[in-house]
GROMACS .gro file of C-alpha atoms in nm:
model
   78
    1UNK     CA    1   1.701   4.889   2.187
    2UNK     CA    2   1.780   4.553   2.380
    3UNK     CA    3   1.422   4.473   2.362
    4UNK     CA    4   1.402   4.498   1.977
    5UNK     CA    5   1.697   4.297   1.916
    6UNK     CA    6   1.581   3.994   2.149
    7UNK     CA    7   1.217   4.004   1.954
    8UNK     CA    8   1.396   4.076   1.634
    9UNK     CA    9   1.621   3.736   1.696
   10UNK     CA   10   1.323   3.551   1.842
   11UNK     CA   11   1.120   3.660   1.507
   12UNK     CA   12   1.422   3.533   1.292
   13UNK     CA   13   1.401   3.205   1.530
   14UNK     CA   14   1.053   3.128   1.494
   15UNK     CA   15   1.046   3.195   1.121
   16UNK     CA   16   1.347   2.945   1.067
   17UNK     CA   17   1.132   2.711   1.300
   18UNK     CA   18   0.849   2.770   1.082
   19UNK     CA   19   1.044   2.677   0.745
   20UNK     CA   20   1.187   2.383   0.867
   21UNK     CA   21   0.847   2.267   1.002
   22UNK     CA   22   0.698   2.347   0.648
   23UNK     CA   23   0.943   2.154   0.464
   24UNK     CA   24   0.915   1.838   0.717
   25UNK     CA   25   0.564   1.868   0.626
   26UNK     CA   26   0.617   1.904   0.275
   27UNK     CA   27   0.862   1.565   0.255
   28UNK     CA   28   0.614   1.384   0.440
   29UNK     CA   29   0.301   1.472   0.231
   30UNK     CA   30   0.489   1.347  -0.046
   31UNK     CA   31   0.587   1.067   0.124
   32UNK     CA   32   0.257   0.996   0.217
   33UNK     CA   33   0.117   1.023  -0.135
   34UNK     CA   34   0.398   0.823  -0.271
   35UNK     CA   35   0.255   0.553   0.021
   36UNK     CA   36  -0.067   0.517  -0.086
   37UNK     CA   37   0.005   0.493  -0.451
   38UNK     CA   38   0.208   0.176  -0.394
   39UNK     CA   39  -0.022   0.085  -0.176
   40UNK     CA   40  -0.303   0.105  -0.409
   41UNK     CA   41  -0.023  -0.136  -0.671
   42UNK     CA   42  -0.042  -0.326  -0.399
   43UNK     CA   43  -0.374  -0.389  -0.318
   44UNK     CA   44  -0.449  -0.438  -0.736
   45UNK     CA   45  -0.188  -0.718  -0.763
   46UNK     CA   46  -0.369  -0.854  -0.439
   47UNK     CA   47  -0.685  -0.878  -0.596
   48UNK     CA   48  -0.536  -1.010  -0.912
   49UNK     CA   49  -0.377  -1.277  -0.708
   50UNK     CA   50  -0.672  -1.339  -0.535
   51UNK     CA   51  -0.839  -1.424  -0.891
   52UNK     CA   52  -0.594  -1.611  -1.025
   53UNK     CA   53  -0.573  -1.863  -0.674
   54UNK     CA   54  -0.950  -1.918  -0.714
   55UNK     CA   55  -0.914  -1.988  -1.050
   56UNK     CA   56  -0.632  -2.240  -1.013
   57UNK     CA   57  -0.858  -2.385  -0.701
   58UNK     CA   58  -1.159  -2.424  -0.974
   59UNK     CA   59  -0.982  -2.627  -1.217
   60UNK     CA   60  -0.853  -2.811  -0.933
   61UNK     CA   61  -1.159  -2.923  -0.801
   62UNK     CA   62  -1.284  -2.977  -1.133
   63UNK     CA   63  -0.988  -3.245  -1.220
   64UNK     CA   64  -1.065  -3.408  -0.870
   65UNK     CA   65  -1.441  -3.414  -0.983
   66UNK     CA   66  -1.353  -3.566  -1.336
   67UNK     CA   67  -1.095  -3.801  -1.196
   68UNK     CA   68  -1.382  -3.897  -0.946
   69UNK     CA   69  -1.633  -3.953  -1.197
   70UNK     CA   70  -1.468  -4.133  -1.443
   71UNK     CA   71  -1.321  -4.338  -1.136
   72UNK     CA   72  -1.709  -4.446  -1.050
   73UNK     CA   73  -1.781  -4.523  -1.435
   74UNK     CA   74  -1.485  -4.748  -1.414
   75UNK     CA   75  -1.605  -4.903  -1.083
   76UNK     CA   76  -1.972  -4.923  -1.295
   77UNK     CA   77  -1.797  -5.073  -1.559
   78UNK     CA   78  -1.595  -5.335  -1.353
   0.00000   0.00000   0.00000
């Protein structure tokens, strides 16, 4: 009888274990899929950054190139 109480509490123990375990695992798969859907926000507004830098950088160089030109028609000019 002392036998089947110390598996029967050894059972209970490793079935609590077991639920707890699952439910860690549980909290962090859906912390996990949470991460990688902010991530992926993240990674969109990147790129859209990205797009809008190079297109601020293209109309910057194109200023400098029509402030340069018109700078050597004035020089022509002059």
């Amino acid at each position: 009888m002392q036998i089947d109480n110390t598996t029967n509490y050894a059972v209970q123990e490793l079935s609590m274990r077991l639920g707890n375990m699952a439910i860690r695992a549980g909290i962090l798969h859906q912390a996990n899929d949470e991460l990688k859907d902010e991530n992926s926000k993240l990674m969109k507004a990147n790129e859209l950054l990205k797009k809008q830098v190079a297109s601020y950088k293209g109309k910057g160089s194109e200023q400098v190139n029509a402030t340069n030109h018109q700078s050597g028609s004035d020089k022509q000019r002059g």
